[in-house]
Amino acid sequence: MSEPPTSTPTLDKPPPAASPAPRGSRRFWSPRRVPAAVVAVLLVAGACLLLYDVAAVRAHRPAMHWRRALARQLAERQLDDTWVLVGAGVAAALGLWLIVLAVTPGRRGLLPMRRPHPDVRAALRREAAALLLRDRALGVSGVRSVRVRMRRRTADVRAVSHFRDLDDVRADLSLTLGESIRGLGLDRPPTLSLRVARPGRKG
């Protein structure tokens, strides 16, 4: 009895890879060129001056006047002296300022957007986002003027309505601005803070 013919299984083509979901984007870091340049210049100048003075002393020449005066002041003044405390406070404040600059990203005016691709990063300026929300709010019936302030986590909108019921205007604004905020494509859409009021009386 002959064996049944064996068929070679065909491998189906793998399904196309799904496009990666949009990922979040961290805040953009500021280069801090000015503080870095100032600190670098001061450190280089101080190191060069100290190195020159040490080399002069090694060459059997008297130390510079500022170093002798500084050594004398440090030897004579107590730790609770006013000038010592002031100098320590200034040094601590400068050091804390540099630490804050080193660990914070800066560029608070840029709102990170979602990343459709890992190699693409984008951000939206707060002024542009606020202007867009203001234009959308002015398109709502009954709105006379709008003031928008964009923060990192909150979109603060203050509108003035000169006709229509305030509750209706507030509902339309909430719907319109909510859609506009979602349409900005931000990584962390801000929370809408809305207030609608009547115009104040003149005089």
PDB file of N, CA, C and O in Angstrom, residues 8 16 39-40 48 59 67 74 97 105 110 120 141 158 170 173 176 187 196 199-200:
ATOM      1  N   THR A   8       3.914  20.072   0.866  1.00  0.00           N
ATOM      2  CA  THR A   8       4.752  21.025   1.596  1.00  0.00           C
ATOM      3  C   THR A   8       3.896  22.191   2.056  1.00  0.00           C
ATOM      4  O   THR A   8       3.229  22.843   1.235  1.00  0.00           O
ATOM      5  N   PRO A  16       1.458  42.897   8.060  1.00  0.00           N
ATOM      6  CA  PRO A  16       2.276  44.116   8.150  1.00  0.00           C
ATOM      7  C   PRO A  16       2.318  44.649   9.569  1.00  0.00           C
ATOM      8  O   PRO A  16       1.336  44.584  10.307  1.00  0.00           O
ATOM      9  N   VAL A  39      30.135  80.605  33.985  1.00  0.00           N
ATOM     10  CA  VAL A  39      30.811  79.743  34.953  1.00  0.00           C
ATOM     11  C   VAL A  39      32.150  79.261  34.402  1.00  0.00           C
ATOM     12  O   VAL A  39      33.169  79.228  35.126  1.00  0.00           O
ATOM     13  N   ALA A  40      32.190  78.897  33.123  1.00  0.00           N
ATOM     14  CA  ALA A  40      33.437  78.418  32.531  1.00  0.00           C
ATOM     15  C   ALA A  40      34.501  79.512  32.520  1.00  0.00           C
ATOM     16  O   ALA A  40      35.674  79.259  32.843  1.00  0.00           O
ATOM     17  N   CYS A  48      43.652  79.926  36.283  1.00  0.00           N
ATOM     18  CA  CYS A  48      44.885  80.489  35.697  1.00  0.00           C
ATOM     19  C   CYS A  48      45.582  81.424  36.684  1.00  0.00           C
ATOM     20  O   CYS A  48      46.820  81.392  36.820  1.00  0.00           O
ATOM     21  N   ALA A  59      58.855  79.553  42.363  1.00  0.00           N
ATOM     22  CA  ALA A  59      60.060  80.180  41.804  1.00  0.00           C
ATOM     23  C   ALA A  59      60.698  81.148  42.794  1.00  0.00           C
ATOM     24  O   ALA A  59      61.499  82.008  42.392  1.00  0.00           O
ATOM     25  N   ARG A  67      46.218  87.072  47.512  1.00  0.00           N
ATOM     26  CA  ARG A  67      46.219  85.770  48.174  1.00  0.00           C
ATOM     27  C   ARG A  67      46.729  85.894  49.621  1.00  0.00           C
ATOM     28  O   ARG A  67      46.230  85.216  50.519  1.00  0.00           O
ATOM     29  N   LEU A  74      41.087  84.900  56.281  1.00  0.00           N
ATOM     30  CA  LEU A  74      40.546  83.595  56.669  1.00  0.00           C
ATOM     31  C   LEU A  74      41.120  83.111  57.993  1.00  0.00           C
ATOM     32  O   LEU A  74      40.454  82.393  58.741  1.00  0.00           O
ATOM     33  N   TRP A  97      21.570  77.695  42.678  1.00  0.00           N
ATOM     34  CA  TRP A  97      21.094  78.157  41.367  1.00  0.00           C
ATOM     35  C   TRP A  97      21.656  77.291  40.254  1.00  0.00           C
ATOM     36  O   TRP A  97      20.934  76.892  39.327  1.00  0.00           O
ATOM     37  N   PRO A 105      14.684  71.221  33.002  1.00  0.00           N
ATOM     38  CA  PRO A 105      14.837  71.334  31.550  1.00  0.00           C
ATOM     39  C   PRO A 105      14.733  72.752  31.026  1.00  0.00           C
ATOM     40  O   PRO A 105      15.346  73.078  30.003  1.00  0.00           O
ATOM     41  N   LEU A 110       7.514  76.097  25.741  1.00  0.00           N
ATOM     42  CA  LEU A 110       7.248  75.059  24.749  1.00  0.00           C
ATOM     43  C   LEU A 110       6.422  73.941  25.379  1.00  0.00           C
ATOM     44  O   LEU A 110       6.792  73.413  26.420  1.00  0.00           O
ATOM     45  N   VAL A 120      10.929  61.664  15.724  1.00  0.00           N
ATOM     46  CA  VAL A 120      10.312  62.973  15.504  1.00  0.00           C
ATOM     47  C   VAL A 120       9.900  63.559  16.846  1.00  0.00           C
ATOM     48  O   VAL A 120       9.220  62.892  17.643  1.00  0.00           O
ATOM     49  N   SER A 141     -21.024  81.984  19.522  1.00  0.00           N
ATOM     50  CA  SER A 141     -22.037  83.038  19.556  1.00  0.00           C
ATOM     51  C   SER A 141     -22.215  83.564  20.971  1.00  0.00           C
ATOM     52  O   SER A 141     -22.323  82.790  21.940  1.00  0.00           O
ATOM     53  N   ARG A 158     -10.838  83.195  30.220  1.00  0.00           N
ATOM     54  CA  ARG A 158     -11.779  84.146  30.797  1.00  0.00           C
ATOM     55  C   ARG A 158     -12.493  84.834  29.643  1.00  0.00           C
ATOM     56  O   ARG A 158     -11.876  85.553  28.861  1.00  0.00           O
ATOM     57  N   ARG A 170     -21.360  79.182  28.259  1.00  0.00           N
ATOM     58  CA  ARG A 170     -20.348  78.368  28.933  1.00  0.00           C
ATOM     59  C   ARG A 170     -20.343  76.943  28.387  1.00  0.00           C
ATOM     60  O   ARG A 170     -19.269  76.345  28.186  1.00  0.00           O
ATOM     61  N   LEU A 173     -18.749  77.064  24.897  1.00  0.00           N
ATOM     62  CA  LEU A 173     -17.305  77.285  25.017  1.00  0.00           C
ATOM     63  C   LEU A 173     -16.595  76.035  25.520  1.00  0.00           C
ATOM     64  O   LEU A 173     -15.511  75.691  25.041  1.00  0.00           O
ATOM     65  N   THR A 176     -16.407  73.586  22.559  1.00  0.00           N
ATOM     66  CA  THR A 176     -15.502  74.036  21.501  1.00  0.00           C
ATOM     67  C   THR A 176     -14.049  74.007  21.951  1.00  0.00           C
ATOM     68  O   THR A 176     -13.167  73.507  21.241  1.00  0.00           O
ATOM     69  N   ASP A 187       1.201  66.291  24.283  1.00  0.00           N
ATOM     70  CA  ASP A 187       1.474  65.069  25.037  1.00  0.00           C
ATOM     71  C   ASP A 187       0.629  65.020  26.303  1.00  0.00           C
ATOM     72  O   ASP A 187       0.081  63.977  26.663  1.00  0.00           O
ATOM     73  N   VAL A 196     -17.017  82.553  32.562  1.00  0.00           N
ATOM     74  CA  VAL A 196     -17.771  83.434  31.666  1.00  0.00           C
ATOM     75  C   VAL A 196     -18.496  84.461  32.526  1.00  0.00           C
ATOM     76  O   VAL A 196     -19.146  84.105  33.522  1.00  0.00           O
ATOM     77  N   PRO A 199     -20.020  91.862  30.801  1.00  0.00           N
ATOM     78  CA  PRO A 199     -19.129  93.031  30.825  1.00  0.00           C
ATOM     79  C   PRO A 199     -19.485  93.971  31.963  1.00  0.00           C
ATOM     80  O   PRO A 199     -20.651  94.122  32.329  1.00  0.00           O
ATOM     81  N   GLY A 200     -18.458  94.558  32.550  1.00  0.00           N
ATOM     82  CA  GLY A 200     -18.689  95.483  33.661  1.00  0.00           C
ATOM     83  C   GLY A 200     -19.332  96.784  33.211  1.00  0.00           C
ATOM     84  O   GLY A 200     -19.207  97.189  32.051  1.00  0.00           O
TER      85      GLY A 200
END
